[in-house]
Short mmCIF file of C-alpha atoms in Angstrom, two decimals:
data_model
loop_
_atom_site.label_atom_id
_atom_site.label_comp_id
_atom_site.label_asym_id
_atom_site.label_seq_id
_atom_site.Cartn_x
_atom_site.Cartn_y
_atom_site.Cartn_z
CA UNK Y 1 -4.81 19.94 13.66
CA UNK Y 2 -0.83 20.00 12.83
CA UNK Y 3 0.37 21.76 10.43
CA UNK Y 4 3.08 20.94 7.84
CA UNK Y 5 5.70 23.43 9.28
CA UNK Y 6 5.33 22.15 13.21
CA UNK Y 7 5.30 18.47 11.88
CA UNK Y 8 8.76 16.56 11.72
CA UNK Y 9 9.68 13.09 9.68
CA UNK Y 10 9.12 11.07 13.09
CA UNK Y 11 5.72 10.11 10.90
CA UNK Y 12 8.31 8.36 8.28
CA UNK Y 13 10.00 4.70 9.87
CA UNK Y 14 12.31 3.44 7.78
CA UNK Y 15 13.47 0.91 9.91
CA UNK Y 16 11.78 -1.61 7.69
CA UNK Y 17 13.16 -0.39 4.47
CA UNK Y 18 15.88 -3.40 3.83
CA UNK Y 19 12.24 -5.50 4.03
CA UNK Y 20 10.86 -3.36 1.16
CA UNK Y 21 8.51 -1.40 3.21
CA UNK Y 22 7.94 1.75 5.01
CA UNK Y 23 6.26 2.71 8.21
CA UNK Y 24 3.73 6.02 8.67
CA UNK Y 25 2.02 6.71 11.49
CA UNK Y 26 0.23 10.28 12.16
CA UNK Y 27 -1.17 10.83 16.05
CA UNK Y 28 -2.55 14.08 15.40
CA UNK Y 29 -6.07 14.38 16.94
CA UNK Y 30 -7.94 14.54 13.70
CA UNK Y 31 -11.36 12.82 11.92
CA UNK Y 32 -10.62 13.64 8.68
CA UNK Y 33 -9.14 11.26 6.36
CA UNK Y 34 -5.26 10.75 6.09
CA UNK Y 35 -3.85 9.61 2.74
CA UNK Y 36 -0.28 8.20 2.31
CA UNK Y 37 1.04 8.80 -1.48
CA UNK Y 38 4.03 6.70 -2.74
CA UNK Y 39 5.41 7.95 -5.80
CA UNK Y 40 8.73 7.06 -8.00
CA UNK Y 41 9.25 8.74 -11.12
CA UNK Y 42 5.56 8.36 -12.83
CA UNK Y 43 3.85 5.68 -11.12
CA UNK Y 44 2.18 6.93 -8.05
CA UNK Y 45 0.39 4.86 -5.04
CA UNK Y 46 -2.02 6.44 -2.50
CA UNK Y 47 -3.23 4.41 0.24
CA UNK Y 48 -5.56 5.82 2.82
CA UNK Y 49 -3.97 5.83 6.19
CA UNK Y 50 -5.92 4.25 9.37
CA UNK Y 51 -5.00 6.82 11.74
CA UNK Y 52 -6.70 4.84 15.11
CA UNK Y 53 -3.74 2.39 14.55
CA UNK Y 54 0.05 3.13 15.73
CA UNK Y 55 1.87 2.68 12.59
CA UNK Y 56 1.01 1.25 8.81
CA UNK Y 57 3.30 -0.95 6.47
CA UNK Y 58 3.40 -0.02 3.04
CA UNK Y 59 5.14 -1.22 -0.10
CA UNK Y 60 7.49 0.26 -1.87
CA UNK Y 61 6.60 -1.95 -5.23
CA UNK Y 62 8.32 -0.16 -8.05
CA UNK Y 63 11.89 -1.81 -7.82
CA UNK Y 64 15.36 -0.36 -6.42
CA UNK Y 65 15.59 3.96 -7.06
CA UNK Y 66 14.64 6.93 -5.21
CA UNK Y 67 11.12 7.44 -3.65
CA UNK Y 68 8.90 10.20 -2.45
CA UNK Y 69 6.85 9.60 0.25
CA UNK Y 70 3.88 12.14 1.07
CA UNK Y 71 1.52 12.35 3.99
CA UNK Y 72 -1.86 14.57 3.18
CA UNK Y 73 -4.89 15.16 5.10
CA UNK Y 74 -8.14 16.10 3.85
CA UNK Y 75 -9.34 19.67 3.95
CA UNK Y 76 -12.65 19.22 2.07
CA UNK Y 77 -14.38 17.19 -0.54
CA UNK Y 78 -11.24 15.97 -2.39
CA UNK Y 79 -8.65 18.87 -1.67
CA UNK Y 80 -5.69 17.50 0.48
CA UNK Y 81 -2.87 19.62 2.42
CA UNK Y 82 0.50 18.30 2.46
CA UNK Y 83 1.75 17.12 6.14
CA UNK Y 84 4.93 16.29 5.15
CA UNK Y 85 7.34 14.75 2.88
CA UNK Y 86 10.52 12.69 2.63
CA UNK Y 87 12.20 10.86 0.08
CA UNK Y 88 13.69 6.85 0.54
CA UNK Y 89 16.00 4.72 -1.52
CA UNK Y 90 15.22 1.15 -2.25
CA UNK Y 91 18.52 -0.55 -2.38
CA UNK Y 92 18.52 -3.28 -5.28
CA UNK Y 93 18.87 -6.13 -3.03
CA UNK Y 94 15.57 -4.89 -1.18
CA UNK Y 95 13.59 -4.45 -4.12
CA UNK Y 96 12.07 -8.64 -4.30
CA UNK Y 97 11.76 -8.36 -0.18
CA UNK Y 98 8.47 -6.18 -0.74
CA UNK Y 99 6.99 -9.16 -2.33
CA UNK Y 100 7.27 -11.27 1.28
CA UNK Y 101 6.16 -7.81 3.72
CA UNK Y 102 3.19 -7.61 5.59
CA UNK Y 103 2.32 -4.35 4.82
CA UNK Y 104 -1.47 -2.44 5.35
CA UNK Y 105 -3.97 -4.55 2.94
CA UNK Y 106 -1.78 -7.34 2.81
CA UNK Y 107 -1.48 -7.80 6.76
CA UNK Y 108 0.00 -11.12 7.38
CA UNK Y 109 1.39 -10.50 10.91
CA UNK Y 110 -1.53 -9.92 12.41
CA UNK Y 111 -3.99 -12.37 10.54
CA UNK Y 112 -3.18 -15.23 12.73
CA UNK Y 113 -6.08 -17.56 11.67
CA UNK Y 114 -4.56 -17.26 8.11
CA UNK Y 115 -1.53 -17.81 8.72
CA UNK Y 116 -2.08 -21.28 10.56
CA UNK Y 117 -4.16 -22.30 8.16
CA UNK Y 118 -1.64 -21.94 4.83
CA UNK Y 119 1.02 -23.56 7.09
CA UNK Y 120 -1.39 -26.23 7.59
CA UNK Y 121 -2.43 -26.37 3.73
CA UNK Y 122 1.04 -25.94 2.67
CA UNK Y 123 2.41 -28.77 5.28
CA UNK Y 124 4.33 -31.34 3.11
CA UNK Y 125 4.33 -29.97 0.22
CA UNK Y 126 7.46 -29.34 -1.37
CA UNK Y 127 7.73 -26.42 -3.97
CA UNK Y 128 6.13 -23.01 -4.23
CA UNK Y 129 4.08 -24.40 -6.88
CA UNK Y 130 2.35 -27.38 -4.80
CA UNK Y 131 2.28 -24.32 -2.15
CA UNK Y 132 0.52 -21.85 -4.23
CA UNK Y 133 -2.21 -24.55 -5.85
CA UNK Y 134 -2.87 -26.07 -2.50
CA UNK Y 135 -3.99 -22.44 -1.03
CA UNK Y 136 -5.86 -21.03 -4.31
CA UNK Y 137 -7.69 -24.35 -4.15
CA UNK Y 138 -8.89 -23.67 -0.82
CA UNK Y 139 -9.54 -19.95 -1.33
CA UNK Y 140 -11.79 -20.61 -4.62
CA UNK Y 141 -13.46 -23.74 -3.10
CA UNK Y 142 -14.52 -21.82 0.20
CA UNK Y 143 -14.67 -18.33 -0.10
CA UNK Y 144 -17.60 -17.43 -2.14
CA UNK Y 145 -18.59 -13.59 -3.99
CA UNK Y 146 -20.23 -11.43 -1.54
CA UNK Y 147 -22.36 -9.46 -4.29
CA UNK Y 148 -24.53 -7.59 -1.39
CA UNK Y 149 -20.97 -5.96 -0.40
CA UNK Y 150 -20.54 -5.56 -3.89
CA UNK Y 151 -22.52 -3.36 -4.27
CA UNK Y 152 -22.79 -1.25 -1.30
CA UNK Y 153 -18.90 -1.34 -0.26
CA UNK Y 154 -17.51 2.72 0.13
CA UNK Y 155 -14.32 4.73 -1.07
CA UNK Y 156 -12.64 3.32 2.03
CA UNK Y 157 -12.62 -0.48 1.98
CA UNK Y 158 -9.61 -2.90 3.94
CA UNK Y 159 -9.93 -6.43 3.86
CA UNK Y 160 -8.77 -8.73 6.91
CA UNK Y 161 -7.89 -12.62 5.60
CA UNK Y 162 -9.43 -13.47 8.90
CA UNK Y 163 -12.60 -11.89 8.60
CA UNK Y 164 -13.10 -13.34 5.16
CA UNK Y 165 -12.00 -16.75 6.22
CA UNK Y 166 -14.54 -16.23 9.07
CA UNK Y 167 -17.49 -15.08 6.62
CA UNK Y 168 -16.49 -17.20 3.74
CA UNK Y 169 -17.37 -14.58 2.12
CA UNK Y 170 -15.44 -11.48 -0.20
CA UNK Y 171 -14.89 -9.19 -2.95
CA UNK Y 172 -12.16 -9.16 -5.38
CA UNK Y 173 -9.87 -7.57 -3.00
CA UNK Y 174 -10.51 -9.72 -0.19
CA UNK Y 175 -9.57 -12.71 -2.36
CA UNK Y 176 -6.54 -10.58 -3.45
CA UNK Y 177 -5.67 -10.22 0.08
CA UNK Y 178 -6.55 -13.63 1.32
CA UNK Y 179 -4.29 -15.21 -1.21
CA UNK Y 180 -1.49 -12.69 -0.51
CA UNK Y 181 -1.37 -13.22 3.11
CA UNK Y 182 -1.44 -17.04 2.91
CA UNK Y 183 1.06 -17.19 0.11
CA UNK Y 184 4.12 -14.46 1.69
CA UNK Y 185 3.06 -16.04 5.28
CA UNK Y 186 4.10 -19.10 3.61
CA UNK Y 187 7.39 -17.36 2.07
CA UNK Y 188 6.26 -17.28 -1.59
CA UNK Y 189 6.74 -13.62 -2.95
CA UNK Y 190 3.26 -12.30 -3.92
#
């Protein structure tokens, strides 16, 4: 495993920033569990990181300011080692942008069957209002509680809008997800 001195920031792309978001990405040859931790001033986000993909999306959701961004890998039970750290600005007129991103658990880029199915909900329809009811009427009309996940779902849990709109089935966060990726697929901040 890499350690923080012979890792560089290539693991930070901010190419995305003006969009609200942030890239990570960490190749090193490891099983254990990655975490990505977003903090500005006191409000702190940690997102596990799926290290089999290239690169994540994440948010940065606290409005315009400074950020510090912190990759950590486990080293047992719940200690983590820092991998590396940089800090980001949010300009202020990237700070709303966040709200349209794909980013890790809400992936609209790559949930295709989503996607084409708010466009075709949304078809017509005039304002972000009409928009936003014709999806949530679909998503609480078809997708029903998946209690059995419920209650056996882990620590580490990502939703896909496409496998939920396959299963009809969810939790709370796939709903959460769902919505969000057929609502900013559809250009309505969310």
């Amino acid at each position: 495993p890499a350690s923080a001195s012979s890792i560089d920031s290539s693991w930070l792309d901010t190419s995305t920033l003006g969009q609200g978001t942030i890239g990570v990405s960490y190749s090193a040859n490891t099983s254990k569990r990655v975490k990505v931790m977003i903090a500005k001033a006191s409000t702190v986000y940690t997102y596990d990181l799926n290290t089999a993909k290239k690169s994540e999306s994440f948010p940065l959701q606290s409005g315009a300011g400074s950020y510090e961004v912190t990759l950590l890998e486990n080293t047992s039970g719940t200690s983590y080692k820092k991998i590396g750290s940089s800090s980001v600005e949010l300009s202020s007129d990237s700070q709303a942008s966040v709200f349209l991103g794909s980013v890790q658990n809400v992936n609209w880029k790559d949930a295709k069957k989503a996607t084409a199915l708010a466009a075709k909900l949304t078809a017509g329809k005039k304002t972000d209002k009409e928009k936003a009811q014709a999806i949530y009427d679909y998503v609480v009309l078809t997708v029903k509680y998946d209690t059995k996940l419920a209650a056996t779902v882990g620590n580490v849990y990502m939703p896909s809008a496409d496998a939920t709109l396959i299963s009809k089935t969810g939790i709370c966060y796939d709903y959460a997800s769902l919505m969000g990726v057929m609502l900013r697929s559809s250009g309505i901040p969310t």
